[in-house]
Amino acid sequence: MKEINELNLPDGLRYTRDHEWVKIMGDAAIVGISDYAQDQLGDIVYVEMPEVGDEFKQGEEFGTLESVKAVSETYLPLTGEIIEINEALADAPELVNKDPYENWIVRIRPADLSELDSLLTVDEYLDLLNG
Amino acid sequence: MRYLPHTDDEIQAMLQVVGVEGLEDLFAPVPGGCRRKEAMDLPAPMTEWELKDHVRGLAAMMKVKPDFKVLIGAGSYDHHIPAIIPALTSRSEFLTSYTPYQPEMAQGTLQGIFEYQTLTARLLGMDVANASIYDGASALAEALLMGIRISKKKKKVAISSAVHPHYRQVARTYFRPTDFELVELPVTADGRTDLAALEGLEDLAAVAVQSPNFFGIIEDLGAAAAAAHQREAIFITCFTEPLAYGLLKNPGSCGADIVCGEGQSFGIPRCFGGPGLGMFACRQQYVRSMPGRLVGQTTDLDGRRGYVLTLSTREQHIRREKATSNICSNQGLCAMTAGIYMAALGGTGLRELARLNYDKAEYFKAELVRAGAGICFAGPTFNEFVVEFDRSFRPVARRLLRKKVVAGLELGGHYPRLKDKYLFCVTETVSREIIDTVIEEVRR
Amino acid sequence: MKNVSATVGLILNEPLLWEKGQKGRRGMDVPAADVPPAGIDAGLIGEGPDFPDLSEVDVIRHYTRLSQWNFGVDTGMYPLGSCTMKYNPKINDTVAATPEIAASHPMLPDALCQGTLKIMYELQDYLAAVTGLDAVSLQPAAGAHGELTGMLIFAAYHKSRGFRRTKILIPDTAHGTNPASAALCGLQPVPVPSGPDGMLDPEAVARLMDEQTAGIMVTNPNTLGLFEENIIRIAGIVHDAGGLVYGDGANMNAVMGVADLKRCGVDIVHLNLHKTFSTPHGGGGPGAGPVCVVEALRKFLPVPRVVRDKRGYRLDGNCPDSVGRIHAFHGNFGILVRAYSYIRCMGAENLHRASQLAVLNANYIKEKLKGELHLPYDRPCMHECVFSDLWQHAYKVSTLDMAKRLMDFGYHPPTIYFPLVVGGAIMIEPTETESKADIDRFIEAFCEIVREAKEEPEILHGAPHLCKVKRLDETAAARHPCLTGC
């Protein structure tokens, strides 16, 4: 497993305490899991997705990630509607291990951008990991 | 005692290492309040030969001896078990191993189960089969719960009343503490499930029928599948006699989404109803909702083919209360047995054997009709059927028992309106001579 | 590499069934028809399954070769924690194969099957005697099936008193089957953290137990191999709040003839006949998971039940409060017969002795290995002991590596990575049927592996070296599942 200083944690994203990230792109946003989360899970073998059109509140479970011997729920960082899922992950879940930022999980239309304020900056997220 | 290898000296040496005086001191952590006040009240130990005598006494209490013919099926069938089956399944490498958690030391079990899964899927016309679950009844209960899981928000299932009564009881037991609803579909005059009764049933997660059903009737699976799918319900086919699919169209080709049932017919002795074999198969798209263990093919570090337990994240040891089922084990040795049986019969043999079962039952039916009995349901049957007689059958049954034949299961206890009607079964183990003996007594 | 008992034998490759054979061969002769062929509606007929056709010799060689790739209790020590892999006496199989028993149909009238009913009736009595509880159902087909039966009884009991309780307490050391069984009955598991000594803390239970909680599921001895010393107080707390106590009897092999579960405050317990009562594990089953209850819960047991009256034994299905039927017939009867045979061979004294020796063996291993492996809870254990790989982290060696290496020494690995409360857990349950000499060899092997971990870790990373296959790619198996052959 990686040491904390070996983790790739890009600036400009917002992170959750459950190790998801969100990136605002116009009136949409993409959501994925952090390098820390993919490293902890190990080889990801399956990504369970919601359906396009599903709506979730901030912090609600929208899917799961599975490794061989563990299951981890994924929680939506912002209230919103799912407008796209990353189809590539169905056949190649290992992409999340390869680059967890390039390979987002869902694209959403956020309902309330002010919720961003409750999410962590990269420095705050690092503090969390350093515990 | 021959299973306990420790000598007194060894015990003393080991106690010394542990640092206690006597064996009872090992139990210091067990508080006085938890202790037994007296020894367990059990019979004195027996030697092997004493036990054998004792068991001979128990066997003598069985009125039905091994040379009797039991013309009852109803979920437990008398098929010939080839000698290779006990020879192979008593190999202690299979018998005394456990769930293959360490695949490098269990490739025998794993390849054997992979082959069982494959042959089962082919038999039933499905994409995937699991490593088995307890029995036909729990397989059906699990299939119904799986149907609800797939349908997400729907909470009602419909099940044919021509499904084995015990299976329906088990399903009700599984459903009792939940808020899911189970409705039963009536049977038409020809012995098939009345699909018209689905009219007006809203929000069905699943529809389940058995074929051949409890009355031996071959259901119209295509029509049942269409009726279920029209309501966007999962279609479940259950069975108690898998041999039928050596001859009949398999459930997958008729549109089944989940197929489950009892595999005892495939080389497993009746043994008072257990252990049996819960066979369970489904379409590929539902595999992640499936209960039970699954064996998958992979490669080792050197690139050689090998087998492992896989998709374990569905299961209780990882997902705990969110698992697809609480099941932990499978009926390992029984699945291996069924695999060996299917391998031994082969495609050609299975076809011939199924045909023979069918022909015997047809002969029996025709002869009964000639002797004045009535066949209660007009639908086609496989190796079981329901008969009624114009006078009491009890004296006939008593006479037949003296001739070492147990004739038919009286149905009143299971279906009050079928009181004094009898469910008969014949397999390849019942000769024409036996059938003719029954006919002779019916005529008397 | 001394002390390695595995060697290179003649292990033969064998293809999949459908990669061999020839259409038209047969491995089982079908009798010639003695009745005329009957007509059948062509619309009913299918193509028949696509099975390979093999000869009897093909089949025998195939499965004999497969069996040689397997390791069982009869091959060697199998110290799989929580699974009680004790020796499976052969006489039990002989008894179960008695023709009158093996060929008995499950729906015969009672009068025709007094022998099988008597076996069930007596076995019920024996299991009641072993646990100290009052009434028994033999129907559950496995431990998890027994748990489900127990949770159904919990639900029925509370319903009969006019309450619906929605939660259940489950210690964090419990098997995954516990929460899964409870969830099937609509009970939301509430985890109870175990205390620093590895045991349940009565205060923690008291804080969580309330009027919405149906009761608690306790494995005792627990999965750390420790006897829950506060079980009586815990049961009192649960009972005072109107709850019931479920005992997971997976570890009964530790306390036969010692503990009285009723005095411990247990209301329901399931037993694993394939663990404690020596029936073979069969590569994953069939097992049997009978359920024993206190008198007050007798009326909720599954139906039908075997009862005895003037006319003999009979099945009684008339029990209006019962949770219902849980198995198609009478449970895994062939397994029940084996357990019956075992108990009749052992008697009370030898069963007690078995528990004593199982606990002695485990404590002996604990003492001998605790200088080599980290022992998270250093206190007297029952039938199993739990170590961790903490001391091997420095050499980048894990529990998995050590477990795989044990295979090269001729041992089945212990249970690993369970219980979850111990990181890198190594859970060793030797059982009473291993002799001191065999256990000493196992200990020596483990010490050698610990030395290798320090000095030659690469040997462990590549282990096993002497099995038919090397480590298998479980990730690939799960990413692209291949569940049927073609």
CSV table of N, CA and C in Angstrom, one decimal, chain B residues 361-378 385-390 435 438-439 442-443:
chain,number,residue,atom,x,y,z
B,361,ALA,N,-44.3,-45.1,-17.2
B,361,ALA,CA,-45.5,-44.4,-16.6
B,361,ALA,C,-46.7,-44.4,-17.5
B,362,GLU,N,-46.4,-44.3,-18.8
B,362,GLU,CA,-47.5,-44.3,-19.8
B,362,GLU,C,-48.1,-45.7,-19.8
B,363,TYR,N,-47.3,-46.7,-19.7
B,363,TYR,CA,-47.8,-48.1,-19.7
B,363,TYR,C,-48.7,-48.3,-18.5
B,364,PHE,N,-48.1,-47.8,-17.3
B,364,PHE,CA,-48.8,-48.0,-16.0
B,364,PHE,C,-50.2,-47.3,-16.1
B,365,LYS,N,-50.2,-46.1,-16.6
B,365,LYS,CA,-51.4,-45.3,-16.7
B,365,LYS,C,-52.5,-46.0,-17.6
B,366,ALA,N,-52.0,-46.5,-18.7
B,366,ALA,CA,-52.9,-47.2,-19.7
B,366,ALA,C,-53.5,-48.4,-19.0
B,367,GLU,N,-52.6,-49.2,-18.3
B,367,GLU,CA,-53.1,-50.4,-17.7
B,367,GLU,C,-54.1,-50.1,-16.6
B,368,LEU,N,-53.8,-49.1,-15.8
B,368,LEU,CA,-54.8,-48.7,-14.7
B,368,LEU,C,-56.1,-48.3,-15.3
B,369,VAL,N,-56.1,-47.6,-16.4
B,369,VAL,CA,-57.4,-47.2,-17.0
B,369,VAL,C,-58.1,-48.4,-17.5
B,370,ARG,N,-57.4,-49.3,-18.1
B,370,ARG,CA,-58.0,-50.6,-18.5
B,370,ARG,C,-58.6,-51.4,-17.4
B,371,ALA,N,-58.0,-51.2,-16.2
B,371,ALA,CA,-58.4,-51.9,-15.0
B,371,ALA,C,-59.6,-51.2,-14.3
B,372,GLY,N,-60.0,-50.1,-14.9
B,372,GLY,CA,-61.1,-49.4,-14.3
B,372,GLY,C,-60.8,-48.1,-13.5
B,373,ALA,N,-59.5,-47.8,-13.3
B,373,ALA,CA,-59.2,-46.6,-12.6
B,373,ALA,C,-59.3,-45.4,-13.5
B,374,GLY,N,-59.2,-44.2,-12.8
B,374,GLY,CA,-59.3,-43.0,-13.6
B,374,GLY,C,-58.0,-42.2,-13.4
B,375,ILE,N,-57.6,-41.5,-14.5
B,375,ILE,CA,-56.4,-40.6,-14.3
B,375,ILE,C,-57.1,-39.2,-14.1
B,376,CYS,N,-56.7,-38.6,-13.0
B,376,CYS,CA,-57.4,-37.4,-12.5
B,376,CYS,C,-57.2,-36.2,-13.4
B,377,PHE,N,-56.0,-36.0,-13.9
B,377,PHE,CA,-55.7,-34.8,-14.7
B,377,PHE,C,-55.3,-35.3,-16.1
B,378,ALA,N,-55.8,-34.5,-17.1
B,378,ALA,CA,-55.7,-34.9,-18.5
B,378,ALA,C,-54.3,-34.5,-19.1
B,385,PHE,N,-48.1,-39.5,-11.7
B,385,PHE,CA,-49.5,-39.2,-12.2
B,385,PHE,C,-50.5,-39.4,-11.0
B,386,VAL,N,-51.6,-38.8,-11.1
B,386,VAL,CA,-52.6,-39.0,-10.0
B,386,VAL,C,-53.8,-39.9,-10.5
B,387,VAL,N,-54.1,-40.8,-9.6
B,387,VAL,CA,-55.1,-41.8,-10.0
B,387,VAL,C,-56.3,-41.8,-9.0
B,388,GLU,N,-57.5,-42.1,-9.5
B,388,GLU,CA,-58.6,-42.3,-8.6
B,388,GLU,C,-59.2,-43.7,-8.9
B,389,PHE,N,-59.8,-44.3,-7.9
B,389,PHE,CA,-60.4,-45.6,-8.0
B,389,PHE,C,-61.9,-45.6,-7.7
B,390,ASP,N,-62.6,-46.5,-8.3
B,390,ASP,CA,-64.1,-46.4,-8.1
B,390,ASP,C,-64.5,-47.0,-6.7
B,435,ILE,N,-45.5,-53.7,-12.1
B,435,ILE,CA,-46.7,-52.9,-12.6
B,435,ILE,C,-47.8,-53.8,-12.8
B,438,VAL,N,-49.4,-54.8,-9.6
B,438,VAL,CA,-50.4,-53.8,-9.0
B,438,VAL,C,-51.7,-53.9,-9.8
B,439,ILE,N,-51.6,-54.0,-11.1
B,439,ILE,CA,-52.8,-54.0,-11.9
B,439,ILE,C,-53.7,-55.2,-11.5
B,442,VAL,N,-55.5,-54.4,-8.4
B,442,VAL,CA,-56.5,-53.4,-8.6
B,442,VAL,C,-57.8,-54.1,-9.2
B,443,ARG,N,-57.5,-55.0,-10.1
B,443,ARG,CA,-58.6,-55.7,-10.7
B,443,ARG,C,-59.4,-56.7,-9.7
